[in-house]
PDB file of C-alpha atoms in Angstrom:
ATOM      1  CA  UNK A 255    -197.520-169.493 -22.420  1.00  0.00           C
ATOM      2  CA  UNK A 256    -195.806-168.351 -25.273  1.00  0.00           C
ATOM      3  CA  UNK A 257    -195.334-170.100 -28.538  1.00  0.00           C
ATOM      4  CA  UNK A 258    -192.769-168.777 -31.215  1.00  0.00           C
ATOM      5  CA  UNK A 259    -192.578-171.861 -33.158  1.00  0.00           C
ATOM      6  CA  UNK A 260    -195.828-172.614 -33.451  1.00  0.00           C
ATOM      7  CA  UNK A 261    -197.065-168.846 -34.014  1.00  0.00           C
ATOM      8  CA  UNK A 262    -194.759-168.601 -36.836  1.00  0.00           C
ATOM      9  CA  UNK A 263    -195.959-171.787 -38.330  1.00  0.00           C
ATOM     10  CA  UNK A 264    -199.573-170.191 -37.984  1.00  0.00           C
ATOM     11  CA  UNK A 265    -198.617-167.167 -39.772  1.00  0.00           C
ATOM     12  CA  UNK A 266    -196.724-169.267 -42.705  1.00  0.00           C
ATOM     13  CA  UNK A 267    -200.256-171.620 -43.090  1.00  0.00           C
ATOM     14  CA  UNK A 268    -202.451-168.041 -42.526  1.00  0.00           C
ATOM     15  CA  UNK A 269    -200.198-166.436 -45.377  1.00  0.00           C
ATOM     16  CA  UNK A 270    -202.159-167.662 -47.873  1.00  0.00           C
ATOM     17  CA  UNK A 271    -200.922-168.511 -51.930  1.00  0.00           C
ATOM     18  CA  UNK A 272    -200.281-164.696 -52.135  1.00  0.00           C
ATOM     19  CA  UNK A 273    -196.337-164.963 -50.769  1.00  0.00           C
ATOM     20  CA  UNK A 274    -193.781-166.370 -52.173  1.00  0.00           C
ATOM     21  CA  UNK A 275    -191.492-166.155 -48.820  1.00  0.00           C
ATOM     22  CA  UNK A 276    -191.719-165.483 -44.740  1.00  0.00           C
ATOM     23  CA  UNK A 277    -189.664-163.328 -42.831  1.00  0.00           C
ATOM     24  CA  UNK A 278    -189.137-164.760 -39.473  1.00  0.00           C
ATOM     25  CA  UNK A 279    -188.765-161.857 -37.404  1.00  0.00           C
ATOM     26  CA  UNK A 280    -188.297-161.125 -33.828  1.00  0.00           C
ATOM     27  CA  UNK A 281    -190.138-158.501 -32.678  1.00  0.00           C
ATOM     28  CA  UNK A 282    -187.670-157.563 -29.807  1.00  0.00           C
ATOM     29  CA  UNK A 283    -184.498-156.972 -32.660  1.00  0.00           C
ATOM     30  CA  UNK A 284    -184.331-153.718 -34.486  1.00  0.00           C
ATOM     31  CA  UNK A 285    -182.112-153.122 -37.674  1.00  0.00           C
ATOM     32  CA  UNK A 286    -179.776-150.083 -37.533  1.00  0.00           C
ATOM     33  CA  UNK A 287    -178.605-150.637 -40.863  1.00  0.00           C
ATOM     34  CA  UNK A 288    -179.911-149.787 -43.987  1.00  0.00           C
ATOM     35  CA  UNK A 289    -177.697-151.801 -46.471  1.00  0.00           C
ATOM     36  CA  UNK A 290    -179.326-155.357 -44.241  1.00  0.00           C
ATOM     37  CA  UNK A 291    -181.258-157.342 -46.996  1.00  0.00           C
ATOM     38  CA  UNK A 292    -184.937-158.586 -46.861  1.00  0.00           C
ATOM     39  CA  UNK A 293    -184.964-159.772 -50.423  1.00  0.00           C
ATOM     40  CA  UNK A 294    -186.539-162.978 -51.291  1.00  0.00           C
ATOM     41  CA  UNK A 295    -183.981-165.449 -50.225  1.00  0.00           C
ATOM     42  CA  UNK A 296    -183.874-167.593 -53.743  1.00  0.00           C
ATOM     43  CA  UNK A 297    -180.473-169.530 -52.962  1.00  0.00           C
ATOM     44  CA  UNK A 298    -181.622-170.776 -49.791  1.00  0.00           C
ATOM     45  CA  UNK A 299    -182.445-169.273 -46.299  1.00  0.00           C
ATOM     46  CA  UNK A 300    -180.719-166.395 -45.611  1.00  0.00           C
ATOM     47  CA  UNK A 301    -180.083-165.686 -41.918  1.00  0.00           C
ATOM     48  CA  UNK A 302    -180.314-161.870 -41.353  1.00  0.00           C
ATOM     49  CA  UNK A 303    -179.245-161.630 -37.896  1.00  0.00           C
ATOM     50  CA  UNK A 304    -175.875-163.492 -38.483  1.00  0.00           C
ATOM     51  CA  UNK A 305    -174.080-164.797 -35.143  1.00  0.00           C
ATOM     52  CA  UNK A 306    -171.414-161.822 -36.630  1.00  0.00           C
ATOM     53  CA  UNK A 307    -173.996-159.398 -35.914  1.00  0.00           C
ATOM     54  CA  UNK A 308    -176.285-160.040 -33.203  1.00  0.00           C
ATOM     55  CA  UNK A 309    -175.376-158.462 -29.844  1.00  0.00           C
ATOM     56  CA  UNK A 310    -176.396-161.368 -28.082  1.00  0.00           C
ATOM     57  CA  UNK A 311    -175.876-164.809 -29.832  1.00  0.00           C
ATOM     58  CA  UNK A 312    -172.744-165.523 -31.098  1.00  0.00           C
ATOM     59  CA  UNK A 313    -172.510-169.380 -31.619  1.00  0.00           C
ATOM     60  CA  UNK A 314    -172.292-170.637 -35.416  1.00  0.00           C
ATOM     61  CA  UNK A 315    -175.354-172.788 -34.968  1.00  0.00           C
ATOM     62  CA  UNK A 316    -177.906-169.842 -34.537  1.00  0.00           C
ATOM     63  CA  UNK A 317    -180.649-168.838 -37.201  1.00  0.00           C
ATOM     64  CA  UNK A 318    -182.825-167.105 -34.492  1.00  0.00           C
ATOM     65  CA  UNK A 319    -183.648-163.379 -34.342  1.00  0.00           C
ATOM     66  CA  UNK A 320    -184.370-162.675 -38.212  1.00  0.00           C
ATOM     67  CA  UNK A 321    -185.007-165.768 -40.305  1.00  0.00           C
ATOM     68  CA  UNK A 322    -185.769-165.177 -44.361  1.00  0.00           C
ATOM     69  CA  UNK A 323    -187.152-168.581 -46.606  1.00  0.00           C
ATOM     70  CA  UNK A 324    -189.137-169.372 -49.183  1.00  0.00           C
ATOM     71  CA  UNK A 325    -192.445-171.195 -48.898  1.00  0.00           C
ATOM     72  CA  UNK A 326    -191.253-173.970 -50.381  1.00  0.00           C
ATOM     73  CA  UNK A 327    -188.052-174.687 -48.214  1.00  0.00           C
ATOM     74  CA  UNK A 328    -189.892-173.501 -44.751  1.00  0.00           C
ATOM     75  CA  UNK A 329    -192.349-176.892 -45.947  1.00  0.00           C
ATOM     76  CA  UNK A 330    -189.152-178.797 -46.931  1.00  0.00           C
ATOM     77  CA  UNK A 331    -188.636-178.951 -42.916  1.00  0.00           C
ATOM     78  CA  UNK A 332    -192.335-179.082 -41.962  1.00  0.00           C
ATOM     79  CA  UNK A 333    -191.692-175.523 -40.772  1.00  0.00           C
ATOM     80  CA  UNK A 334    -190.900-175.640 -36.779  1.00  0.00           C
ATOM     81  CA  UNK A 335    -191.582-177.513 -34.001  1.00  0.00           C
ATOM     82  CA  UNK A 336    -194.568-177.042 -31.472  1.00  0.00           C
ATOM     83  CA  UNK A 337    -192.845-178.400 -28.968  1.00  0.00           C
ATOM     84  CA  UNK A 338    -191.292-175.032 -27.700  1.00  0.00           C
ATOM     85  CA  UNK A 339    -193.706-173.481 -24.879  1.00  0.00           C
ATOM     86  CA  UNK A 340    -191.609-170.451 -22.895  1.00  0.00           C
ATOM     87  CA  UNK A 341    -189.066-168.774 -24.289  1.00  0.00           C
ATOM     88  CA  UNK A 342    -185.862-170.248 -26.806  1.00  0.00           C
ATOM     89  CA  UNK A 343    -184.369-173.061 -28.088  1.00  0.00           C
ATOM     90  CA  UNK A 344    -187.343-173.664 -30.807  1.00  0.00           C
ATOM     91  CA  UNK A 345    -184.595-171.730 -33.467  1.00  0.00           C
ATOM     92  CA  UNK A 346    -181.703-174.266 -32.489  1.00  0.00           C
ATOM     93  CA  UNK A 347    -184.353-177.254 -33.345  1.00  0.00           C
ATOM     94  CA  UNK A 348    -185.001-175.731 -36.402  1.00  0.00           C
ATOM     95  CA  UNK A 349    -181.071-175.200 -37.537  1.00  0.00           C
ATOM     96  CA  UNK A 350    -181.365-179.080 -37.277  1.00  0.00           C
ATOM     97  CA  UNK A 351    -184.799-179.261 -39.783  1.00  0.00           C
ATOM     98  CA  UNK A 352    -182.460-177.294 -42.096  1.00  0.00           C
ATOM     99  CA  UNK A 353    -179.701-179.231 -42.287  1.00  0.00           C
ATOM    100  CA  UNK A 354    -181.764-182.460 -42.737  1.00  0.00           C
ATOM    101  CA  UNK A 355    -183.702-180.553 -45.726  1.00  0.00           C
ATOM    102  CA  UNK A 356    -180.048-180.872 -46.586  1.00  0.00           C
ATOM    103  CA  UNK A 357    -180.201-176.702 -46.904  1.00  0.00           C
ATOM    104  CA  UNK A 358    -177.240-174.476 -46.522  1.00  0.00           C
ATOM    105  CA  UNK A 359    -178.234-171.010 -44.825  1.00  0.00           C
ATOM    106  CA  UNK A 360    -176.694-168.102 -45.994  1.00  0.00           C
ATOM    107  CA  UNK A 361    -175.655-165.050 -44.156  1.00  0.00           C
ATOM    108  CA  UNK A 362    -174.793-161.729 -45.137  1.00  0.00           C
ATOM    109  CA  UNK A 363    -171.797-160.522 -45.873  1.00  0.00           C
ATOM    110  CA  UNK A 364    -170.033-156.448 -46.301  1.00  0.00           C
ATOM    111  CA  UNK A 365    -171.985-155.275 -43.401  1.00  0.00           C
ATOM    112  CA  UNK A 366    -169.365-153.540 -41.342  1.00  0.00           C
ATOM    113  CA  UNK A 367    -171.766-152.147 -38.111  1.00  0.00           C
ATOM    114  CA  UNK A 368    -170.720-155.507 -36.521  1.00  0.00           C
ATOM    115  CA  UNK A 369    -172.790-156.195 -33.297  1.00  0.00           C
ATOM    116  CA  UNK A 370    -173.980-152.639 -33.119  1.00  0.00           C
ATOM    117  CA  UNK A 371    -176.413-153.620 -36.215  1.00  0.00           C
ATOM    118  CA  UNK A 372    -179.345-154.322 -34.160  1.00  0.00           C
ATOM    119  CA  UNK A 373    -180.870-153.034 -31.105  1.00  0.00           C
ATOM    120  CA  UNK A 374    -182.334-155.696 -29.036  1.00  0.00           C
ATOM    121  CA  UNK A 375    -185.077-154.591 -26.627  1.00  0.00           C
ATOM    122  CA  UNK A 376    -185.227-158.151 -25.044  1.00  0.00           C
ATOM    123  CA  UNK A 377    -185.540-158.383 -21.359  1.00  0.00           C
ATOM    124  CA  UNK A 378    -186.054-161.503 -19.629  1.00  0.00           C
ATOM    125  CA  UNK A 379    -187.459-159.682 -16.253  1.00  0.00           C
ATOM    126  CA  UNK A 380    -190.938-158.709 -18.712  1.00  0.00           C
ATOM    127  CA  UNK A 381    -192.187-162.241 -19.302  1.00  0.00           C
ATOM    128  CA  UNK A 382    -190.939-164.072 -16.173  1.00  0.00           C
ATOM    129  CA  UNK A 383    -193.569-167.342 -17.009  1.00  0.00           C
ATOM    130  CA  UNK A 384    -191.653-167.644 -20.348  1.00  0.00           C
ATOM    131  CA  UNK A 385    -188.407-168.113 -18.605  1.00  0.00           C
ATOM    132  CA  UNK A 386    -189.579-171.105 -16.581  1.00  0.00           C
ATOM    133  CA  UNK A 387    -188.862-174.831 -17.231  1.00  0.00           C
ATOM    134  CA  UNK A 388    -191.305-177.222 -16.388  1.00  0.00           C
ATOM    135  CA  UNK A 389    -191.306-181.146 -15.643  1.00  0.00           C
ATOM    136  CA  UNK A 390    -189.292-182.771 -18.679  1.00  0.00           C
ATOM    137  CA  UNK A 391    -188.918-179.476 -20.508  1.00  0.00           C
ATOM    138  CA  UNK A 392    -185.537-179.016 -20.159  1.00  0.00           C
ATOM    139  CA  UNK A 393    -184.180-182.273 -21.587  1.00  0.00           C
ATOM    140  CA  UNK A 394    -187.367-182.178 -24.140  1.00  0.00           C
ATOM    141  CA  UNK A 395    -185.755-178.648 -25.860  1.00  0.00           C
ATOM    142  CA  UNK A 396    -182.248-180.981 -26.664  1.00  0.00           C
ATOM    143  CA  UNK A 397    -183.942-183.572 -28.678  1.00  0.00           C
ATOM    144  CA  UNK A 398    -185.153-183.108 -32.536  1.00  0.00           C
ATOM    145  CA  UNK A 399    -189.104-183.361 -33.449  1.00  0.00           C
ATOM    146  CA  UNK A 400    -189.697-185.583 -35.627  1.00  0.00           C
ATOM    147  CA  UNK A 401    -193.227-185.480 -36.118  1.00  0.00           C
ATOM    148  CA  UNK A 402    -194.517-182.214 -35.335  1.00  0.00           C
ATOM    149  CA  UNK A 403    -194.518-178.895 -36.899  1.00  0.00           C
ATOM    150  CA  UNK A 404    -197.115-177.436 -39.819  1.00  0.00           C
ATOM    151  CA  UNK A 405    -198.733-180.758 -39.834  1.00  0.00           C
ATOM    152  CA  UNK A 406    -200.033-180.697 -36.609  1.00  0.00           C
ATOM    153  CA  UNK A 407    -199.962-177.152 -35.315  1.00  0.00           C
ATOM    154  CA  UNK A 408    -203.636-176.591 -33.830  1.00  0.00           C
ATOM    155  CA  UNK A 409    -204.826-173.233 -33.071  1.00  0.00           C
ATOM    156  CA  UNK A 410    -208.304-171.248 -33.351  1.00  0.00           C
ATOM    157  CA  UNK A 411    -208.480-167.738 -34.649  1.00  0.00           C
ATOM    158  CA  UNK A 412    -209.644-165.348 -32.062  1.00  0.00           C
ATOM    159  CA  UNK A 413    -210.144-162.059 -34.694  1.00  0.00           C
ATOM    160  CA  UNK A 414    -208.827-160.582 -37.653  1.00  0.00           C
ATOM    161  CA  UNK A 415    -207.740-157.123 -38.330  1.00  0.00           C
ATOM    162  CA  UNK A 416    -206.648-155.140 -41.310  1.00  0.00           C
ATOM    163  CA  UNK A 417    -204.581-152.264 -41.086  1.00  0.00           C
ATOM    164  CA  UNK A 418    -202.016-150.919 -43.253  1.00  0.00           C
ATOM    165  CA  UNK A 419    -198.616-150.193 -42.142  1.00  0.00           C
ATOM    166  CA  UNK A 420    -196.457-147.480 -44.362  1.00  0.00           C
ATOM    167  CA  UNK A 421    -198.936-148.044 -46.729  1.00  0.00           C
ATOM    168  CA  UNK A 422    -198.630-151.758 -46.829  1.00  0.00           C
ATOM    169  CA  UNK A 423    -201.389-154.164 -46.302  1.00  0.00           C
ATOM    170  CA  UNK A 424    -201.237-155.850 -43.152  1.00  0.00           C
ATOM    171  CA  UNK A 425    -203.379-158.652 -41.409  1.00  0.00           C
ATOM    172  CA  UNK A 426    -203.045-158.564 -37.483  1.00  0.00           C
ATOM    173  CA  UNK A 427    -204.110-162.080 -35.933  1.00  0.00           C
ATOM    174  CA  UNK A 428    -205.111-162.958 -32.117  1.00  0.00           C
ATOM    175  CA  UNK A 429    -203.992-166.590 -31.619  1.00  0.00           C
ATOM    176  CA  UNK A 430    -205.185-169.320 -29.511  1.00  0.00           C
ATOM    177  CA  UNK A 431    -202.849-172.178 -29.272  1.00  0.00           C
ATOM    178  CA  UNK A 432    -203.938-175.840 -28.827  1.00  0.00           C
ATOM    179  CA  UNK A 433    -202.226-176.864 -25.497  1.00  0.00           C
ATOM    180  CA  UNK A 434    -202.074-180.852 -25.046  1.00  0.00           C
ATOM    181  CA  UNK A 435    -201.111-180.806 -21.640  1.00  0.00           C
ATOM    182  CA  UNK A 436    -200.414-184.597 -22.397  1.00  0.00           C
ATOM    183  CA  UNK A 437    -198.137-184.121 -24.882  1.00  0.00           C
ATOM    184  CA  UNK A 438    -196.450-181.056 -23.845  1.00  0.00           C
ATOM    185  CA  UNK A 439    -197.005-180.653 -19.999  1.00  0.00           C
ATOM    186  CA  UNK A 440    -194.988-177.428 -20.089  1.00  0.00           C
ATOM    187  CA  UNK A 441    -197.220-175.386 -22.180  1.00  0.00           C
ATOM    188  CA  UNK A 442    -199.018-174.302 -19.105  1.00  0.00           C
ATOM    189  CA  UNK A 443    -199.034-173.282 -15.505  1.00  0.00           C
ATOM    190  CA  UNK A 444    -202.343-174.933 -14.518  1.00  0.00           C
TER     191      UNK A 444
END
């Protein structure tokens, strides 16, 4: 099943020294606007995809859909948790690993587009699996991870490719996830 959390704590360890921040980007939200800014978030993370101007979350909590932090603060909260197999909830776990960093996140402000700033392609009828709660999964997504996150994320890569994109280098990974079915009995079907 599928992962978020624990793929974007793969691509922050797969980075390399060569990056100085992560964008934490949904690939399902598209920026209309062209004054929205990706710039290295140096006064703390800086949530792109403000509740002000998503079309579909709204609550003052969220720092899902387009995430910006340095290296240093995303290993401040031991980046997220792997806990989250299927689709949401990993982003409200991490608002909580933020706040006990003891980091403010910032949002941006004289964008006027409102909730017509992003298209959002999502569509929970494509991935039906990822939708699904299994055995304890439900109450698990409520409760904060301690222990897990970039310390323990376990994964195998399957291949490598190069490519550029707009004339910027870019590395496209196939993952393979570690799934304890002991620890997280919801990560698969079987």
């Amino acid at each position: 099943r599928f992962n978020r959390a624990s793929l974007i704590n793969v691509g922050f360890l797969e980075s390399g020294n060569d990056t100085d921040y992560i964008a934490m980007h949904d690939v399902d939200l598209l920026p209309l606007n062209e004054h929205l800014d990706y710039s290295f978030p140096e006064e703390g993370p800086f949530h792109v995809a403000s509740p002000e101007l998503h079309p579909l979350y709204h609550y003052k909590t969220y720092v899902g859909g387009i995430l910006l932090l340095t290296k240093q603060h995303y290993e401040l909260c031991n980046g997220m948790s792997n806990r989250f197999w299927g689709w949401g909830r990993e982003d409200d776990e991490f608002y909580r690993r933020i706040k006990g960093a003891g980091l403010q996140v910032r949002r941006p402000s004289g964008i006027t587009t409102g909730y017509e700033t992003f298209q959002h392609l999502h569509d929970p009828a494509w991935r039906k699996r990822d939708q699904k709660r299994i055995a304890a999964q439900k109450q698990e997504q409520f409760k904060v991870d301690r222990e897990g996150g970039l310390n323990n994320v376990r994964y195998r890569i399957e291949s490598r490719t190069d490519l550029s994109v707009a004339g910027a280098p870019c590395t496209v990974l196939n993952i393979l996830l570690d799934c304890d079915t002991n620890e997280t009995p919801w990560c698969t079907f079987g």
